[in-house]
CSV table of C-alpha atoms in Angstrom, one decimal:
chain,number,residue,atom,x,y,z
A,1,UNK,CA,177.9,-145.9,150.8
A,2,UNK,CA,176.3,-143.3,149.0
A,3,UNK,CA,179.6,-141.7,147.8
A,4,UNK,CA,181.1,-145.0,146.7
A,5,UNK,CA,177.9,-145.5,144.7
A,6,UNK,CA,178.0,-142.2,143.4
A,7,UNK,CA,181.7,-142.9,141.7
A,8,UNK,CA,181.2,-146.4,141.2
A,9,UNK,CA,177.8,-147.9,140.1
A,10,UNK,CA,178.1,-151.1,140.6
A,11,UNK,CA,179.3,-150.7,144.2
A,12,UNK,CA,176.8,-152.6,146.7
A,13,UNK,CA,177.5,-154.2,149.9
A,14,UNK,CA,174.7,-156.6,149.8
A,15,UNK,CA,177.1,-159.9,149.6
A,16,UNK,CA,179.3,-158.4,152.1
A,17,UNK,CA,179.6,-160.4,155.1
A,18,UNK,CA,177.3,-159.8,157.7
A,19,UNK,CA,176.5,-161.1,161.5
A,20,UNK,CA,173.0,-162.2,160.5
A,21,UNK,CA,173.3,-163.7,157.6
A,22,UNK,CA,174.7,-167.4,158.5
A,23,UNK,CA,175.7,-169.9,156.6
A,24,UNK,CA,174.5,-173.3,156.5
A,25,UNK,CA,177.2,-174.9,158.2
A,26,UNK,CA,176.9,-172.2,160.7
A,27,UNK,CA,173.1,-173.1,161.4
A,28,UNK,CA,174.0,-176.6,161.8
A,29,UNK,CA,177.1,-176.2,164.5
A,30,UNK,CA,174.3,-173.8,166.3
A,31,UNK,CA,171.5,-176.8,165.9
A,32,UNK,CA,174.2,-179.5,167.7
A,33,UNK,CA,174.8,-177.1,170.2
A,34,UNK,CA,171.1,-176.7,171.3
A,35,UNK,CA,169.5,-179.8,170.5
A,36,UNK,CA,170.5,-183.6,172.2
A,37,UNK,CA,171.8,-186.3,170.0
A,38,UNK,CA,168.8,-187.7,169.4
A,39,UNK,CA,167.0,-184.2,168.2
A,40,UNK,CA,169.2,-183.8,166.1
A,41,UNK,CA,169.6,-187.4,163.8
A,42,UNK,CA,165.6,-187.1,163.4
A,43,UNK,CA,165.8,-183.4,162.5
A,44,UNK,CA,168.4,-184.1,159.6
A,45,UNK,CA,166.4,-187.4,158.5
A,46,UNK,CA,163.5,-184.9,157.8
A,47,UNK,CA,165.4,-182.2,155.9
A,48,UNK,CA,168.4,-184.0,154.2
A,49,UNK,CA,166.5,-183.1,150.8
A,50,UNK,CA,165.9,-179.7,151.3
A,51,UNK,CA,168.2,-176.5,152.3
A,52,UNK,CA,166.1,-174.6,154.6
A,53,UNK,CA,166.4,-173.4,158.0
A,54,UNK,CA,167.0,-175.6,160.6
A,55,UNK,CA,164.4,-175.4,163.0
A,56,UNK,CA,160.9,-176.2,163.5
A,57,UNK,CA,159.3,-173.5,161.3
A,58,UNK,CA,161.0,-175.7,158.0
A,59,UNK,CA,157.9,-178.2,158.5
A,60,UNK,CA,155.5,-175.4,158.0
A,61,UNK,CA,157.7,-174.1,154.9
A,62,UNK,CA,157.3,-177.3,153.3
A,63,UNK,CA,153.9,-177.3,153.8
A,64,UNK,CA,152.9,-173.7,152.4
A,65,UNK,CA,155.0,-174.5,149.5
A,66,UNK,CA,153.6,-177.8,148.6
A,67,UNK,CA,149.8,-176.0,149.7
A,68,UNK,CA,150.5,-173.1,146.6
A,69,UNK,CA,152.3,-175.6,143.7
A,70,UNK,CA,151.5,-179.1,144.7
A,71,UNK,CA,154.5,-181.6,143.9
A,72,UNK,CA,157.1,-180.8,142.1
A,73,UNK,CA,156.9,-180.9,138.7
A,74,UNK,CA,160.1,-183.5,138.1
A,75,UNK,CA,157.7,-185.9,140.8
A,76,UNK,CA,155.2,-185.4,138.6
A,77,UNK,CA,157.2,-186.2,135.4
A,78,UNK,CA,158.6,-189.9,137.3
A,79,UNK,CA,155.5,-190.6,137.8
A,80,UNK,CA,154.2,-190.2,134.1
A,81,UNK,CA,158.0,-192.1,133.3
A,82,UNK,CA,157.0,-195.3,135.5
A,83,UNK,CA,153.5,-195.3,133.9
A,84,UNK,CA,155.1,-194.8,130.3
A,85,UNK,CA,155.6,-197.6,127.9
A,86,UNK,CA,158.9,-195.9,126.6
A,87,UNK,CA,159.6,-194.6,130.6
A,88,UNK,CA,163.1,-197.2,130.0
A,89,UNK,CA,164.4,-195.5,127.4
A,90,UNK,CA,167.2,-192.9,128.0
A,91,UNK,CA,165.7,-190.6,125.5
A,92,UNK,CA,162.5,-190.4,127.3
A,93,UNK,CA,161.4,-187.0,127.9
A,94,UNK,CA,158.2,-185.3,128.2
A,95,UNK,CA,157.0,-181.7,128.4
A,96,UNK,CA,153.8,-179.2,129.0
A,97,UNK,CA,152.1,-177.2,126.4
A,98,UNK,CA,149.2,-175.3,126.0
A,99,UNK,CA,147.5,-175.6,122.7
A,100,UNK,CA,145.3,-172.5,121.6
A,101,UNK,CA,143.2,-171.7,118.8
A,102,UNK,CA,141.3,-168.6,118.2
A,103,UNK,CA,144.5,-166.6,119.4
A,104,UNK,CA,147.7,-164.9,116.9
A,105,UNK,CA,150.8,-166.0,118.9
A,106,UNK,CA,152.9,-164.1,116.6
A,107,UNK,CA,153.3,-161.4,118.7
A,108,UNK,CA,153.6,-163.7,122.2
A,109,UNK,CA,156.4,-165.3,119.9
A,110,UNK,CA,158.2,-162.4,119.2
A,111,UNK,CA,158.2,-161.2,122.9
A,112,UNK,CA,159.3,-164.5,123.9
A,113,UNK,CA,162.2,-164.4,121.1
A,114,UNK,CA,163.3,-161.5,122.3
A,115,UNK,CA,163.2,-162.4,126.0
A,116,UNK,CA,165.5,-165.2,125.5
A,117,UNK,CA,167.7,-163.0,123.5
A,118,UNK,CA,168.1,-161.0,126.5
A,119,UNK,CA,168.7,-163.7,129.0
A,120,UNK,CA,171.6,-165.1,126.6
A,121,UNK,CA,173.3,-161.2,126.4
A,122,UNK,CA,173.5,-161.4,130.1
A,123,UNK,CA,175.0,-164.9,130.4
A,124,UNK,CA,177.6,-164.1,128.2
A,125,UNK,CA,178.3,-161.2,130.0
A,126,UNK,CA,178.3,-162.5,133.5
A,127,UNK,CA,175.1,-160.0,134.6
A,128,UNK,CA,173.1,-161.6,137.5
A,129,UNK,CA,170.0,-160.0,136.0
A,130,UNK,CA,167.9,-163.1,134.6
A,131,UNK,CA,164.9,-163.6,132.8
A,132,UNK,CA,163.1,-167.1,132.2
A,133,UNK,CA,162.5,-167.8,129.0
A,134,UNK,CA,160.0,-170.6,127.3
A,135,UNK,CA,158.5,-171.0,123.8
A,136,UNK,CA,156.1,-170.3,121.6
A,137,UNK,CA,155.2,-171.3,118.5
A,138,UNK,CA,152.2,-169.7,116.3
A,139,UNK,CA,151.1,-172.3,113.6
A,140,UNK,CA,148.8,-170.0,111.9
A,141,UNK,CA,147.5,-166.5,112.0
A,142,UNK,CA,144.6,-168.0,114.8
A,143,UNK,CA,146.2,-170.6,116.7
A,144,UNK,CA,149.6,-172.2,117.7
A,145,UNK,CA,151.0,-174.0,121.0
A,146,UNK,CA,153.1,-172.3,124.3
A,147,UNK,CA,155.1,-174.2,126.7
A,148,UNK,CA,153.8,-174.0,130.4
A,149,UNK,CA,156.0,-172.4,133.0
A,150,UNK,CA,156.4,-175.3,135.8
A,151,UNK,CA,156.8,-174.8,139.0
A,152,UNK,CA,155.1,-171.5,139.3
A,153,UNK,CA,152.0,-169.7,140.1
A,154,UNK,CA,150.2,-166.4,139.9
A,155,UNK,CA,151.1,-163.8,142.4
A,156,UNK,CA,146.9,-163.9,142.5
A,157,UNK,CA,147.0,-167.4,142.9
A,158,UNK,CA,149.2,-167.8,145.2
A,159,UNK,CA,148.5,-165.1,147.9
A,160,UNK,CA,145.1,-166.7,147.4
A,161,UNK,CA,146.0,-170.4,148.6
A,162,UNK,CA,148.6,-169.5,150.7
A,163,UNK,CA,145.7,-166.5,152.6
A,164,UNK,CA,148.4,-163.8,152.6
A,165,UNK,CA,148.0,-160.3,152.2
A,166,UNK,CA,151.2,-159.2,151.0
A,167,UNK,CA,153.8,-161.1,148.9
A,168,UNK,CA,156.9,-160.2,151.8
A,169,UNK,CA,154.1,-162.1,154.3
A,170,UNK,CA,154.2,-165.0,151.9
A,171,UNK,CA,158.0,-165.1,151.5
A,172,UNK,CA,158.7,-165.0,155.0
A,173,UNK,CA,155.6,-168.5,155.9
A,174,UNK,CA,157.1,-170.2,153.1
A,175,UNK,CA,160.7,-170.0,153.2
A,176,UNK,CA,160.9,-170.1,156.9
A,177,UNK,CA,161.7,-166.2,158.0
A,178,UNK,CA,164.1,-163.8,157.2
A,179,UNK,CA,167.1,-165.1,159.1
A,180,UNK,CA,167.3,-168.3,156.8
A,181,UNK,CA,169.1,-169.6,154.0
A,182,UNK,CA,166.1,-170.2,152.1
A,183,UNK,CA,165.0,-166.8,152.5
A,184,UNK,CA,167.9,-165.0,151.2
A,185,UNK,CA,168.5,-168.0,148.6
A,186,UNK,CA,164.5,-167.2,147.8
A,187,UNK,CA,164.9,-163.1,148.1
A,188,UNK,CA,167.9,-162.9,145.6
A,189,UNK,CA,166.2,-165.1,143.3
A,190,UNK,CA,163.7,-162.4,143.6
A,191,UNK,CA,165.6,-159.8,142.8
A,192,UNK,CA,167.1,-161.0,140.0
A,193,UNK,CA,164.9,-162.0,137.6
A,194,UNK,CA,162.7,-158.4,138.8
A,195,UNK,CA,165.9,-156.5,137.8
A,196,UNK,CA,165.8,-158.1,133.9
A,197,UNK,CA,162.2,-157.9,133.7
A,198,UNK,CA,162.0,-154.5,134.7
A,199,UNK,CA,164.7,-154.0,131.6
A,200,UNK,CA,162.5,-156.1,129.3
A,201,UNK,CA,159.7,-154.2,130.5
A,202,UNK,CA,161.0,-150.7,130.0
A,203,UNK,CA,162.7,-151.6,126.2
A,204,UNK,CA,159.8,-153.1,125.0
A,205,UNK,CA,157.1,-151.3,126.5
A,206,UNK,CA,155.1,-153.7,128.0
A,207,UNK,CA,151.8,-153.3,129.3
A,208,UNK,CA,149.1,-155.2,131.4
A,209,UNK,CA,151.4,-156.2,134.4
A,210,UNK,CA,148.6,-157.2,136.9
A,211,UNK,CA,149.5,-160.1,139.2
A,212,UNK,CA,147.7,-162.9,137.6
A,213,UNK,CA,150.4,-161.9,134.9
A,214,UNK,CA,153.1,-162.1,137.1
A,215,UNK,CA,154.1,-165.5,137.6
A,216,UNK,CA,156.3,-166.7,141.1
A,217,UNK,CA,158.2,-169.8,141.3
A,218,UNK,CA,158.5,-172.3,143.4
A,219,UNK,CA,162.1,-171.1,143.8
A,220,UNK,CA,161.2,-167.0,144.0
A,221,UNK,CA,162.1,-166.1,141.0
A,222,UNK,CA,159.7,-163.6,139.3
A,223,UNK,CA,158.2,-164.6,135.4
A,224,UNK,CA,155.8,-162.4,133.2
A,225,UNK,CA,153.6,-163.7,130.8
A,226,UNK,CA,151.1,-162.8,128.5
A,227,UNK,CA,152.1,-160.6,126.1
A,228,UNK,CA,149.4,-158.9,124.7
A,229,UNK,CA,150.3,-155.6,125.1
A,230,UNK,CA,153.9,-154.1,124.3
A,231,UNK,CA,155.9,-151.5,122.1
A,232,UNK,CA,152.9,-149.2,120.1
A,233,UNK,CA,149.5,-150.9,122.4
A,234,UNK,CA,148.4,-151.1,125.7
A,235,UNK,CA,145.0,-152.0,127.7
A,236,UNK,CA,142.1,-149.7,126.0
A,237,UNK,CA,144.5,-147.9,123.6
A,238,UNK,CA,145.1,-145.3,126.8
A,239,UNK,CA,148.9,-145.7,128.5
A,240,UNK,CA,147.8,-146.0,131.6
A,241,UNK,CA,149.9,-147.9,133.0
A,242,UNK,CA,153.1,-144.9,132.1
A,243,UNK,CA,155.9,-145.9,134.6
A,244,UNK,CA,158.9,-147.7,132.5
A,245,UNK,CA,158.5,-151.1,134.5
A,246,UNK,CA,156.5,-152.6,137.5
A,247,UNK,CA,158.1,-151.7,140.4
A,248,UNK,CA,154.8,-151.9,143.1
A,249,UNK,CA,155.7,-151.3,146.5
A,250,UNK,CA,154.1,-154.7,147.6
A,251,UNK,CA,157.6,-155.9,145.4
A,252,UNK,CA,159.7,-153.7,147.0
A,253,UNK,CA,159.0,-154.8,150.1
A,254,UNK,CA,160.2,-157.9,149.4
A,255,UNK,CA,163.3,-156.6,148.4
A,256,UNK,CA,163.6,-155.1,151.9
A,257,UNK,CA,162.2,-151.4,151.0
A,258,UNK,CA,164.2,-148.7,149.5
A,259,UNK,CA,166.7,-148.1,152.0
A,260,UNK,CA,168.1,-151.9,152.2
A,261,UNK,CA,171.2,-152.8,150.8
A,262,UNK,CA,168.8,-155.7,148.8
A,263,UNK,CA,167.0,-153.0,147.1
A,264,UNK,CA,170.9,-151.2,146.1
A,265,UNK,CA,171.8,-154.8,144.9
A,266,UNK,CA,168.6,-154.7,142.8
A,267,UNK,CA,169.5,-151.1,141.2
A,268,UNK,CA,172.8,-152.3,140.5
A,269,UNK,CA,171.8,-156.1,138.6
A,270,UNK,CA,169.3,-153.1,136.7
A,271,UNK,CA,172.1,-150.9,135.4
A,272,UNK,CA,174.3,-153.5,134.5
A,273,UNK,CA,171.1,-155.4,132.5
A,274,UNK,CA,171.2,-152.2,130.7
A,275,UNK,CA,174.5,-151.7,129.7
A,276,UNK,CA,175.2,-155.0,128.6
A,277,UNK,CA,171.3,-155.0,126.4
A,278,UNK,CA,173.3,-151.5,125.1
A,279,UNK,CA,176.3,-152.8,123.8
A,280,UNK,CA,174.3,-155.9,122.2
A,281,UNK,CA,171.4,-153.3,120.8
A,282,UNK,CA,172.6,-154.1,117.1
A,283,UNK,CA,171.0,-157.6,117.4
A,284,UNK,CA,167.7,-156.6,119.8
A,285,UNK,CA,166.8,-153.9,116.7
A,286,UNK,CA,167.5,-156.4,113.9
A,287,UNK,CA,165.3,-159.1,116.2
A,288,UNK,CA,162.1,-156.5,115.6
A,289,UNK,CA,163.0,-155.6,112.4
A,290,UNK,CA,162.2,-158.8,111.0
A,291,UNK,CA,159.0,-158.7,111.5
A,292,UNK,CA,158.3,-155.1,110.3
A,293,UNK,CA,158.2,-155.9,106.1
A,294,UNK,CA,154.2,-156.4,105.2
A,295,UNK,CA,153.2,-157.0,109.3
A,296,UNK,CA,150.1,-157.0,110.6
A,297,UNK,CA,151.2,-157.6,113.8
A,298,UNK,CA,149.2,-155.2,116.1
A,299,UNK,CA,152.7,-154.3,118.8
A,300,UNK,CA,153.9,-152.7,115.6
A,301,UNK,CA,150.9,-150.1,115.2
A,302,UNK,CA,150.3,-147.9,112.4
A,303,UNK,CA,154.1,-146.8,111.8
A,304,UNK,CA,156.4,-149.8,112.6
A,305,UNK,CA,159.8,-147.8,111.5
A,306,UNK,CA,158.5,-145.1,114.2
A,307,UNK,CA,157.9,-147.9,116.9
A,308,UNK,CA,161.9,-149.5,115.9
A,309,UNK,CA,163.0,-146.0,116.6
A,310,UNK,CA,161.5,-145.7,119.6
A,311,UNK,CA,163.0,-148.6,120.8
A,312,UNK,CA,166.7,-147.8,119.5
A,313,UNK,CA,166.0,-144.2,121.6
A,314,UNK,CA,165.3,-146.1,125.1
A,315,UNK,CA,168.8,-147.8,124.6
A,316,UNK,CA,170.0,-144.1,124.7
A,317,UNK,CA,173.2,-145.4,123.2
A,318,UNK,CA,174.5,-141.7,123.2
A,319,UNK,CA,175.3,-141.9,126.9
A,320,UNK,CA,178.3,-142.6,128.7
A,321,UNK,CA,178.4,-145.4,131.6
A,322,UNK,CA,178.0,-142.5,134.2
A,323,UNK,CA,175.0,-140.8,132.5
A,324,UNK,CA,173.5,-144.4,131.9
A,325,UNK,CA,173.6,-144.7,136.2
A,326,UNK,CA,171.9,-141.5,136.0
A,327,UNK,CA,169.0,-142.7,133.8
A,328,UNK,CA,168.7,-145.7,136.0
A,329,UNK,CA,168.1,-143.9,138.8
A,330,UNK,CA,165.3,-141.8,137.3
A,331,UNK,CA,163.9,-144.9,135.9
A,332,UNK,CA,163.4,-146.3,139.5
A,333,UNK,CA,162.2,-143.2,141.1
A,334,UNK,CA,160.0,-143.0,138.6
A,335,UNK,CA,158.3,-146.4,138.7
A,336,UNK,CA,158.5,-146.9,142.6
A,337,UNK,CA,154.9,-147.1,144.4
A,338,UNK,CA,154.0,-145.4,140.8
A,339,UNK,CA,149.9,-144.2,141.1
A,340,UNK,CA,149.2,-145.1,138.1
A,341,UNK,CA,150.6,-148.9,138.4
A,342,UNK,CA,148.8,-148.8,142.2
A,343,UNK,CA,145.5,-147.6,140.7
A,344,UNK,CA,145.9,-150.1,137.6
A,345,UNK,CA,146.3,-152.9,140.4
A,346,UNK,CA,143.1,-151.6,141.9
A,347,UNK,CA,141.3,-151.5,139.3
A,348,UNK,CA,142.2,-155.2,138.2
A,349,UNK,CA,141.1,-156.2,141.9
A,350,UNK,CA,137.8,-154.3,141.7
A,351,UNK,CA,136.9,-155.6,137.9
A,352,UNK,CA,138.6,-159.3,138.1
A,353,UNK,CA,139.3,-160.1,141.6
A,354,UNK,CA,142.9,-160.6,141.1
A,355,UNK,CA,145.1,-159.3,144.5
């Protein structure tokens, strides 16, 4: 596997077919050969609205989940419709938002500008590296309004309700173990959205990636937020925090460690996330430059033309598709179980409590 990855980068075997990895159908034929008649109508009464493994552990699934995020967030939504005077109307719509004062958003705007950017360069390519983009808009220098991310929680918050140590422990009570659909559904979810956030993360430079900034949805896709820090600044003005992206081993083991074919699959959605930000870099750079004229944003520092460079360099458009695999690599080795991200976690944990 090695040499095929060698010559071809984007050579994984993670959706190969496999023995252990059934199918839902397959779980099913294997239910009604097991279970009476009987069993089985009242077991598919309880689950026809979820697709989750089909046994009794699903039960306890749905219970972690709902004990970490509540209801859903479209139950909650009906229920504000049914209590709405204008609920009948097929316009009717409503939405979350956070309304700050006291805080410049410009920068969170920018950040957020740019992430959707990103998300809609690897649509239109067909990359499976995602990114999960919501708004903000600053309304003056000291205060404007963000859209709440639904459906998701802290990695703090939720180890802390769910009374896990480890994120893979969490995965693996909620979605019902590692031999189930939801699992793997759950796990590449995962992946996914850590392989474009770890591009994000490493072309903009951003900083302060603790776990109460790290959302998790209800789904298992990974969201960032908070985007104080990025491009020229970081937490005390030091760099700590010097590995190009997040990559703590607590989220690698939820990919399945280094050595599983999940963790190639994740390399692979990371290289091509690059390569296609590459070929779009044109429209990332102009993006930045738009707010460089008279700025006070602080990202940009004291030398926003240096900061744009710097930015145009970590595309390293110079490269060829081989050399670019290359980079990739280093970029993982060099952020894997980094010290510096561990001892930043630490520290959070000692100073704020956040795990």
């Amino acid at each position: 596997e090695d040499d095929l990855a060698a010559s071809d980068p984007t050579y994984t075997t993670l959706r190969d077919p496999r023995p252990h990895f059934k199918t839902l159908e397959e779980l099913i034929e294997l239910n009604k050969t097991t279970m009476d008649d009987h069993h089985t109508r009242s077991h598919h009464s309880r689950q026809h609205s979820r697709v989750l493994s089909m046994d009794t552990a699903a039960a306890d699934e749905v219970s972690l989940l709902g004990q970490v995020y509540g209801e859903s967030y479209n139950e909650r939504k009906e229920k504000i419709r049914q209590q709405s005077s204008f609920g009948r109307l097929a316009g009717w719509d409503c939405t979350n938002i956070i309304v700050k004062a006291g805080d410049d958003l410009r920068q969170e705007e920018l950040a957020l500008q740019l992430i959707a950017l990103f998300n809609t360069i690897w649509k239109e390519a067909g990359c499976t590296a995602c990114v999960h983009p919501y708004s903000a808009v600053s309304t003056h220098t000291d205060c404007g309004v963000i859209e709440c991310v639904v459906d998701a929680a802290s990695i703090d918050s939720v180890k802390k309700k769910a009374k896990v140590q480890s994120l893979h422990q969490y995965f693996v009570s909620a979605y019902g173990g590692e031999d189930t659909k939801a699992f793997t559904i759950s796990q590449r979810n995962f992946i996914e959205s850590m392989a474009g956030y770890s591009v994000v993360c490493y072309l903009l430079q951003i900083k302060d990636r603790h776990n109460a900034n790290l959302m998790l949805s209800r789904n298992g896709l990974v969201i960032h937020i908070d985007f104080g820090f990025m491009l020229a600044t970081s937490p005390g003005g030091i760099n700590f925090e010097s590995a190009p992206f997040k990559l703590s081993q607590e989220l690698v083991d939820v990919m399945g460690g280094v050595t599983s074919s999940s963790f190639e699959y994740f390399k692979v959605c990371l290289w091509q996330g690059l390569m296609a930000a590459r070929e779009r870099a044109d429209e990332v750079l102009a993006l930045i430059s738009l707010m460089i004229p008279s700025t006070d944003v602080p990202c940009f520092g004291s030398d926003a033309q240096g900061v744009l460079q710097q930015v145009r360099q970590r595309f390293r458009l110079e490269l060829s598709e081989v050399e670019m695999a290359l980079v990739t690599k280093e970029l993982i080795l060099n952020s894997v179980d980094n010290w510096r991200t561990r001892k930043y976690d630490q520290f959070q944990t000692l100073q704020n409590g956040i795990v």
